[in-house]
Tab-separated table of C-alpha atoms in Angstrom:
chain	number	residue	atom	x	y	z
A	94	PHE	CA	-16.795	-147.451	160.693
A	95	PHE	CA	-17.543	-143.701	160.544
A	96	LEU	CA	-18.838	-143.447	156.985
A	97	PRO	CA	-22.503	-144.317	157.788
A	98	LEU	CA	-22.492	-141.423	160.266
A	99	LEU	CA	-21.381	-138.784	157.748
A	100	PRO	CA	-24.890	-137.757	156.561
A	101	LEU	CA	-25.889	-137.261	160.201
A	102	LEU	CA	-22.797	-135.120	160.723
A	103	VAL	CA	-23.808	-132.898	157.810
A	104	LYS	CA	-27.298	-132.396	159.256
A	105	LEU	CA	-25.869	-131.680	162.702
A	106	VAL	CA	-23.468	-129.035	161.413
A	107	VAL	CA	-26.173	-127.291	159.383
A	108	TRP	CA	-28.489	-127.309	162.414
A	109	MET	CA	-25.800	-125.984	164.772
A	110	LYS	CA	-24.430	-123.401	162.311
A	111	PRO	CA	-27.383	-121.949	160.394
A	112	ASP	CA	-26.903	-119.218	157.831
A	113	LYS	CA	-26.460	-115.954	159.741
A	114	GLY	CA	-26.914	-113.800	156.674
A	115	MET	CA	-23.196	-113.424	156.104
A	116	LYS	CA	-22.261	-113.238	152.450
A	117	SER	CA	-18.976	-115.012	151.857
A	118	LYS	CA	-17.443	-116.648	148.840
A	119	LYS	CA	-17.370	-120.426	149.064
A	120	ARG	CA	-13.830	-121.597	148.371
A	121	LEU	CA	-14.113	-125.336	149.077
A	122	LYS	CA	-15.984	-127.434	146.557
A	123	LEU	CA	-15.618	-130.895	145.050
A	124	SER	CA	-16.692	-131.157	141.430
A	125	GLY	CA	-16.508	-133.746	138.689
A	126	ASP	CA	-16.165	-137.508	139.002
A	127	LEU	CA	-15.455	-138.210	142.678
A	128	THR	CA	-13.582	-141.398	141.778
A	129	LYS	CA	-10.972	-139.275	139.969
A	130	ILE	CA	-10.428	-136.745	142.747
A	131	SER	CA	-7.258	-137.045	144.810
A	132	PRO	CA	-8.069	-137.227	148.542
A	133	GLU	CA	-4.611	-135.858	149.323
A	134	LEU	CA	-5.176	-132.734	147.233
A	135	ALA	CA	-8.608	-132.263	148.779
A	136	LEU	CA	-7.116	-132.545	152.265
A	137	GLU	CA	-4.480	-129.972	151.328
A	138	GLU	CA	-7.263	-127.603	150.289
A	139	ALA	CA	-8.832	-128.059	153.706
A	140	GLU	CA	-5.457	-127.433	155.356
A	141	GLY	CA	-5.379	-124.092	153.545
A	142	GLU	CA	-8.700	-123.134	155.113
A	143	ILE	CA	-7.400	-124.203	158.522
A	144	ARG	CA	-4.465	-121.838	158.043
A	145	LEU	CA	-6.937	-119.082	157.226
A	146	MET	CA	-8.928	-119.935	160.365
A	147	ARG	CA	-5.694	-119.776	162.369
A	148	ASP	CA	-5.146	-116.195	161.209
A	149	VAL	CA	-8.727	-115.196	162.023
A	150	VAL	CA	-8.500	-116.813	165.464
A	151	MET	CA	-5.325	-114.930	166.336
A	152	ASP	CA	-6.825	-111.640	165.110
A	153	SER	CA	-9.906	-112.322	167.213
A	154	TYR	CA	-7.907	-113.093	170.348
A	155	ARG	CA	-5.642	-110.065	169.978
A	156	ASP	CA	-8.648	-107.790	169.476
A	157	ALA	CA	-10.504	-109.343	172.422
A	158	ALA	CA	-7.470	-109.010	174.704
A	159	LYS	CA	-7.065	-105.396	173.632
A	160	TYR	CA	-10.761	-104.723	174.283
A	161	VAL	CA	-10.617	-106.222	177.787
A	162	ARG	CA	-7.657	-103.950	178.596
A	163	LEU	CA	-9.411	-100.763	177.425
A	164	THR	CA	-10.325	-98.031	179.888
A	165	ALA	CA	-12.868	-96.504	177.482
A	166	ASP	CA	-15.189	-98.255	175.050
A	167	GLN	CA	-14.278	-98.632	171.363
A	168	PRO	CA	-17.472	-99.796	169.609
A	169	ASP	CA	-15.661	-100.341	166.297
A	170	LEU	CA	-13.289	-102.819	167.943
A	171	TYR	CA	-16.213	-104.668	169.522
A	172	GLN	CA	-17.984	-104.851	166.153
A	173	ASN	CA	-14.865	-106.268	164.506
A	174	ILE	CA	-14.648	-109.023	167.140
A	175	ASP	CA	-18.300	-109.831	166.478
A	176	HIS	CA	-17.642	-109.866	162.719
A	177	LEU	CA	-14.711	-112.271	163.105
A	178	GLU	CA	-16.951	-114.660	165.040
A	179	HIS	CA	-19.417	-114.778	162.120
A	180	VAL	CA	-16.569	-115.260	159.636
A	181	THR	CA	-15.187	-118.163	161.667
A	182	ASP	CA	-18.622	-119.761	161.913
A	183	ASN	CA	-18.907	-119.736	158.134
A	184	ILE	CA	-15.427	-121.138	157.534
A	185	GLN	CA	-15.945	-123.875	160.126
A	186	MET	CA	-19.192	-125.000	158.549
A	187	GLU	CA	-17.679	-124.924	155.063
A	188	VAL	CA	-14.650	-126.964	156.156
A	189	THR	CA	-16.818	-129.555	157.914
A	190	LEU	CA	-19.210	-129.996	154.993
A	191	PHE	CA	-16.322	-130.172	152.517
A	192	LEU	CA	-14.427	-132.748	154.563
A	193	THR	CA	-17.581	-134.780	155.089
A	194	GLU	CA	-17.794	-135.115	151.317
A	195	VAL	CA	-14.065	-135.802	151.001
A	196	MET	CA	-14.318	-138.594	153.564
A	197	GLN	CA	-16.610	-140.500	151.214
A	198	LEU	CA	-13.744	-140.875	148.737
A	199	SER	CA	-11.536	-143.947	148.706
A	200	MET	CA	-8.627	-143.092	150.990
A	201	THR	CA	-5.982	-144.588	153.244
A	202	ALA	CA	-6.391	-144.955	157.005
A	203	ASP	CA	-3.901	-142.109	157.548
A	204	GLN	CA	-5.848	-139.833	155.205
A	205	ALA	CA	-9.091	-140.690	156.996
A	206	ARG	CA	-7.503	-139.920	160.357
A	207	ARG	CA	-6.236	-136.620	159.010
A	208	GLY	CA	-9.673	-135.742	157.658
A	209	TYR	CA	-11.370	-136.310	161.008
A	210	SER	CA	-8.542	-134.432	162.700
A	211	LEU	CA	-9.185	-131.406	160.479
A	212	ILE	CA	-12.908	-131.495	161.251
A	213	ARG	CA	-12.135	-131.446	164.959
A	214	ILE	CA	-9.483	-128.738	164.546
A	215	SER	CA	-11.927	-126.450	162.740
A	216	ASP	CA	-14.462	-126.983	165.530
A	217	GLU	CA	-11.928	-126.163	168.260
A	218	LEU	CA	-10.778	-123.021	166.429
A	219	GLU	CA	-14.371	-121.862	166.085
A	220	SER	CA	-14.960	-122.488	169.801
A	221	ILE	CA	-11.943	-120.343	170.703
A	222	VAL	CA	-13.389	-117.444	168.721
A	223	ASP	CA	-16.743	-117.929	170.468
A	224	TYR	CA	-15.008	-117.319	173.792
A	225	CYS	CA	-13.127	-114.337	172.362
A	226	GLN	CA	-16.529	-112.879	171.552
A	227	ASN	CA	-17.636	-113.651	175.117
A	228	LEU	CA	-14.634	-111.741	176.485
A	229	ALA	CA	-15.733	-108.703	174.500
A	230	LYS	CA	-19.324	-109.063	175.687
A	231	TYR	CA	-18.259	-109.153	179.332
A	232	ARG	CA	-16.128	-106.015	178.930
A	233	ALA	CA	-18.895	-104.248	176.999
A	234	ARG	CA	-21.245	-104.922	179.922
A	235	MET	CA	-18.825	-103.118	182.212
A	236	PHE	CA	-18.645	-100.117	179.896
A	237	ARG	CA	-22.427	-100.031	179.658
A	238	ASP	CA	-22.944	-100.209	183.428
A	239	LYS	CA	-19.945	-97.981	184.221
A	240	MET	CA	-18.176	-100.639	186.279
A	241	VAL	CA	-14.424	-100.714	186.864
A	242	PHE	CA	-11.945	-103.320	188.041
A	243	THR	CA	-9.586	-102.737	190.934
A	244	SER	CA	-5.957	-102.203	189.925
A	245	ASP	CA	-5.086	-105.659	191.307
A	246	ALA	CA	-7.877	-107.303	189.310
A	247	GLN	CA	-6.856	-105.559	186.085
A	248	SER	CA	-3.222	-106.512	186.631
A	249	ASP	CA	-4.186	-110.165	187.158
A	250	LEU	CA	-6.329	-110.162	184.008
A	251	ASN	CA	-3.542	-108.578	181.966
A	252	GLU	CA	-1.164	-111.336	183.042
A	253	LEU	CA	-3.646	-114.110	182.268
A	254	LEU	CA	-4.478	-112.556	178.893
A	255	GLU	CA	-0.774	-112.420	178.021
A	256	ARG	CA	-0.020	-115.993	179.071
A	257	THR	CA	-3.080	-117.401	177.315
A	258	GLY	CA	-2.206	-115.484	174.148
A	259	VAL	CA	1.363	-116.810	174.121
A	260	PHE	CA	0.083	-120.371	174.602
A	261	LEU	CA	-2.537	-120.001	171.877
A	262	GLU	CA	-0.074	-118.558	169.380
A	263	GLY	CA	2.465	-121.312	170.032
A	264	ALA	CA	-0.187	-124.016	169.807
A	265	VAL	CA	-1.740	-122.893	166.528
A	266	GLN	CA	1.699	-122.524	164.957
A	267	PHE	CA	2.624	-126.030	166.126
A	268	MET	CA	-0.654	-127.371	164.735
A	269	ILE	CA	0.028	-125.822	161.319
A	270	VAL	CA	3.613	-127.085	161.075
A	271	HIS	CA	3.253	-130.572	162.606
A	272	HIS	CA	0.856	-133.391	161.786
A	273	ASP	CA	2.333	-135.735	164.397
A	274	ALA	CA	4.934	-135.786	167.160
A	275	GLU	CA	6.945	-138.277	169.185
A	276	MET	CA	5.920	-138.895	172.800
A	277	ASN	CA	9.086	-137.162	174.030
A	278	ASP	CA	8.805	-134.171	171.674
A	279	GLU	CA	10.174	-131.204	173.633
A	280	GLU	CA	8.031	-128.645	171.809
A	281	VAL	CA	4.892	-130.496	172.908
A	282	ARG	CA	6.249	-130.734	176.440
A	283	GLU	CA	6.763	-126.991	176.559
A	284	LEU	CA	3.153	-126.467	175.462
A	285	ILE	CA	2.041	-128.837	178.236
A	286	ARG	CA	4.049	-126.813	180.765
A	287	GLN	CA	2.481	-123.590	179.525
A	288	SER	CA	-1.019	-125.062	179.729
A	289	ASP	CA	-0.507	-126.349	183.272
A	290	GLY	CA	1.038	-123.029	184.287
A	291	ILE	CA	-1.993	-121.118	183.026
A	292	GLY	CA	-4.322	-123.410	184.969
A	293	GLU	CA	-2.313	-122.994	188.175
A	294	ARG	CA	-2.093	-119.215	187.778
A	295	ALA	CA	-5.824	-118.979	187.065
A	296	ASP	CA	-6.466	-120.799	190.357
A	297	GLU	CA	-4.265	-118.301	192.203
A	298	ILE	CA	-6.016	-115.369	190.531
A	299	ARG	CA	-9.404	-116.825	191.449
A	300	ASP	CA	-8.353	-117.210	195.089
A	301	ALA	CA	-7.000	-113.646	195.208
A	302	HIS	CA	-10.266	-112.405	193.732
A	303	LEU	CA	-12.316	-114.253	196.362
A	304	GLU	CA	-10.155	-112.652	199.052
A	305	ARG	CA	-10.865	-109.188	197.624
A	306	VAL	CA	-14.582	-109.997	197.619
A	307	ARG	CA	-14.477	-111.164	201.247
A	308	GLU	CA	-12.665	-107.991	202.260
A	309	GLY	CA	-15.139	-105.802	200.363
A	310	ARG	CA	-12.401	-104.336	198.156
A	311	CYS	CA	-14.241	-104.850	194.867
A	312	ASP	CA	-17.683	-104.096	193.480
A	313	ALA	CA	-19.908	-107.189	193.535
A	314	LEU	CA	-21.103	-106.866	189.927
A	315	ALA	CA	-17.617	-106.093	188.633
A	316	GLY	CA	-16.442	-109.140	190.566
A	317	MET	CA	-18.937	-111.331	188.718
A	318	VAL	CA	-17.680	-110.045	185.370
A	319	PHE	CA	-14.099	-110.657	186.503
A	320	SER	CA	-14.966	-114.291	187.256
A	321	ASP	CA	-16.682	-114.653	183.864
A	322	ILE	CA	-13.568	-113.377	182.081
A	323	VAL	CA	-11.278	-115.759	183.974
A	324	VAL	CA	-13.581	-118.684	183.118
A	325	ALA	CA	-13.604	-117.664	179.428
A	326	LEU	CA	-9.796	-117.586	179.387
A	327	ARG	CA	-9.726	-121.052	180.937
A	328	ARG	CA	-12.071	-122.251	178.191
A	329	ILE	CA	-9.806	-120.760	175.524
A	330	LYS	CA	-6.875	-122.586	177.102
A	331	ASN	CA	-8.843	-125.844	177.182
A	332	HIS	CA	-9.917	-125.589	173.544
A	333	THR	CA	-6.303	-124.821	172.632
A	334	VAL	CA	-5.273	-128.051	174.362
A	335	ASN	CA	-7.973	-129.880	172.390
A	336	LEU	CA	-6.554	-128.332	169.225
A	337	ILE	CA	-3.146	-129.904	169.813
A	338	ASP	CA	-4.727	-133.201	170.826
A	339	ALA	CA	-6.796	-133.207	167.628
A	340	ARG	CA	-3.619	-132.913	165.566
A	341	ILE	CA	-1.180	-135.262	167.326
A	342	GLY	CA	-3.309	-137.132	169.908
A	343	ARG	CA	-2.551	-138.566	173.361
A	344	TRP	CA	-2.355	-135.207	175.193
A	345	GLU	CA	-3.200	-136.629	178.628
A	346	GLU	CA	-0.814	-139.537	178.146
A	347	ARG	CA	1.941	-137.114	177.149
A	348	ARG	CA	1.106	-134.913	180.142
A	349	ASP	CA	1.257	-137.823	182.595
A	350	ALA	CA	4.572	-138.986	181.121
A	351	LEU	CA	6.055	-135.492	181.523
A	352	ARG	CA	4.870	-135.260	185.132
A	353	ASN	CA	6.429	-138.631	185.943
A	354	LEU	CA	9.684	-137.563	184.305
A	355	GLU	CA	9.782	-134.290	186.235
A	356	ARG	CA	9.001	-136.054	189.533
A	357	LYS	CA	11.892	-138.452	188.932
A	358	GLU	CA	14.182	-135.528	188.113
A	359	THR	CA	13.132	-133.709	191.286
A	360	LYS	CA	13.863	-136.801	193.372
A	361	ARG	CA	17.229	-137.264	191.653
A	362	ILE	CA	18.263	-133.677	192.376
A	363	ALA	CA	17.065	-133.930	195.984
A	364	ALA	CA	19.036	-137.137	196.499
A	365	ALA	CA	22.257	-135.840	194.913
A	366	PRO	CA	23.642	-133.931	197.967
A	367	ALA	CA	22.918	-136.857	200.268
A	368	ALA	CA	24.715	-139.219	197.913
A	369	GLY	CA	27.724	-136.901	197.817
A	370	THR	CA	28.197	-137.025	201.582
A	371	ASN	CA	28.528	-140.802	201.724
C-alpha cells in the first residue's frame, strides 16, 4: 500500500531538510544487487543510527536544560546546542532516505512495520532536538535583553526541566530496548504516569505564572519567555510520547486502559472500609 508513496516521501524529506552546509560522513548506504540484500541487516543498520540519535538527543536536552538554568550566558554552550540540532537534522534525513530505499526490498509485514516505525522514530527524535534548540533561544533572548525570572518562576522551570528529562531518558531507553510491549506492560504504564504527571504539573505551573502576572510580580517580557519555555517543554513531552507510540503503538488505548484500571482500584479501596463494617 505504501510503496507507491516512497518517491514522494524522498522528495518531501529533501525539501524539508535541505543541506545546511554541514559536512558529515554518510554511514548508511545500500550497494550491490538489491535482491541479494538482507532487509533485516539493513534495518539493524538503521537501528544503529537511531541509537546514535538517542545519544545526541540526550546530550542536546541536558545542554539545553543546563543553559536554561544559567544565571550568566555561556555562548559556547549555546553554540553546541545549535551544532547538535544540525547534526540531528543530517542523521534524520540520512535515516529516512536509507529506509525509504530499504522499504523497496522484498520484506515481511513485520519488517515493513519496523521500517516505518524507524522513520517515524527518527522524525520524533529530530523534533525533540528542535525544541531543545528553542529552549536555548528563549534563554539567550533573556541574556541579551537582561531579563530575569522571579525565584518562584525559576524554581518551577527547574522542576519541569527535571521531570521532562527523566521522562525523556526513560522513554528513549525503552524505545532502544523494546520493539513491542503487552497492553499491561508495567514499564509502559509508568511512562504513561510520568507523561500525565508532567502535563498536570505544567498546568499548575502555568496557573501560578498567570497569578504572578495578575499580581504584577513578574516582568511582562520575562513572563512571555517563561510561557514559551513551558510550551517547549510540553512539546518535548508530546514528541517523547509519540516516540514510544511509534515503537509499540496504541499509546492512547494503553492510557485509557490504565485510567480505567486505576479508577476501579480507587473505587475498590474506597469501598473496602464500608464493606468491613457490615
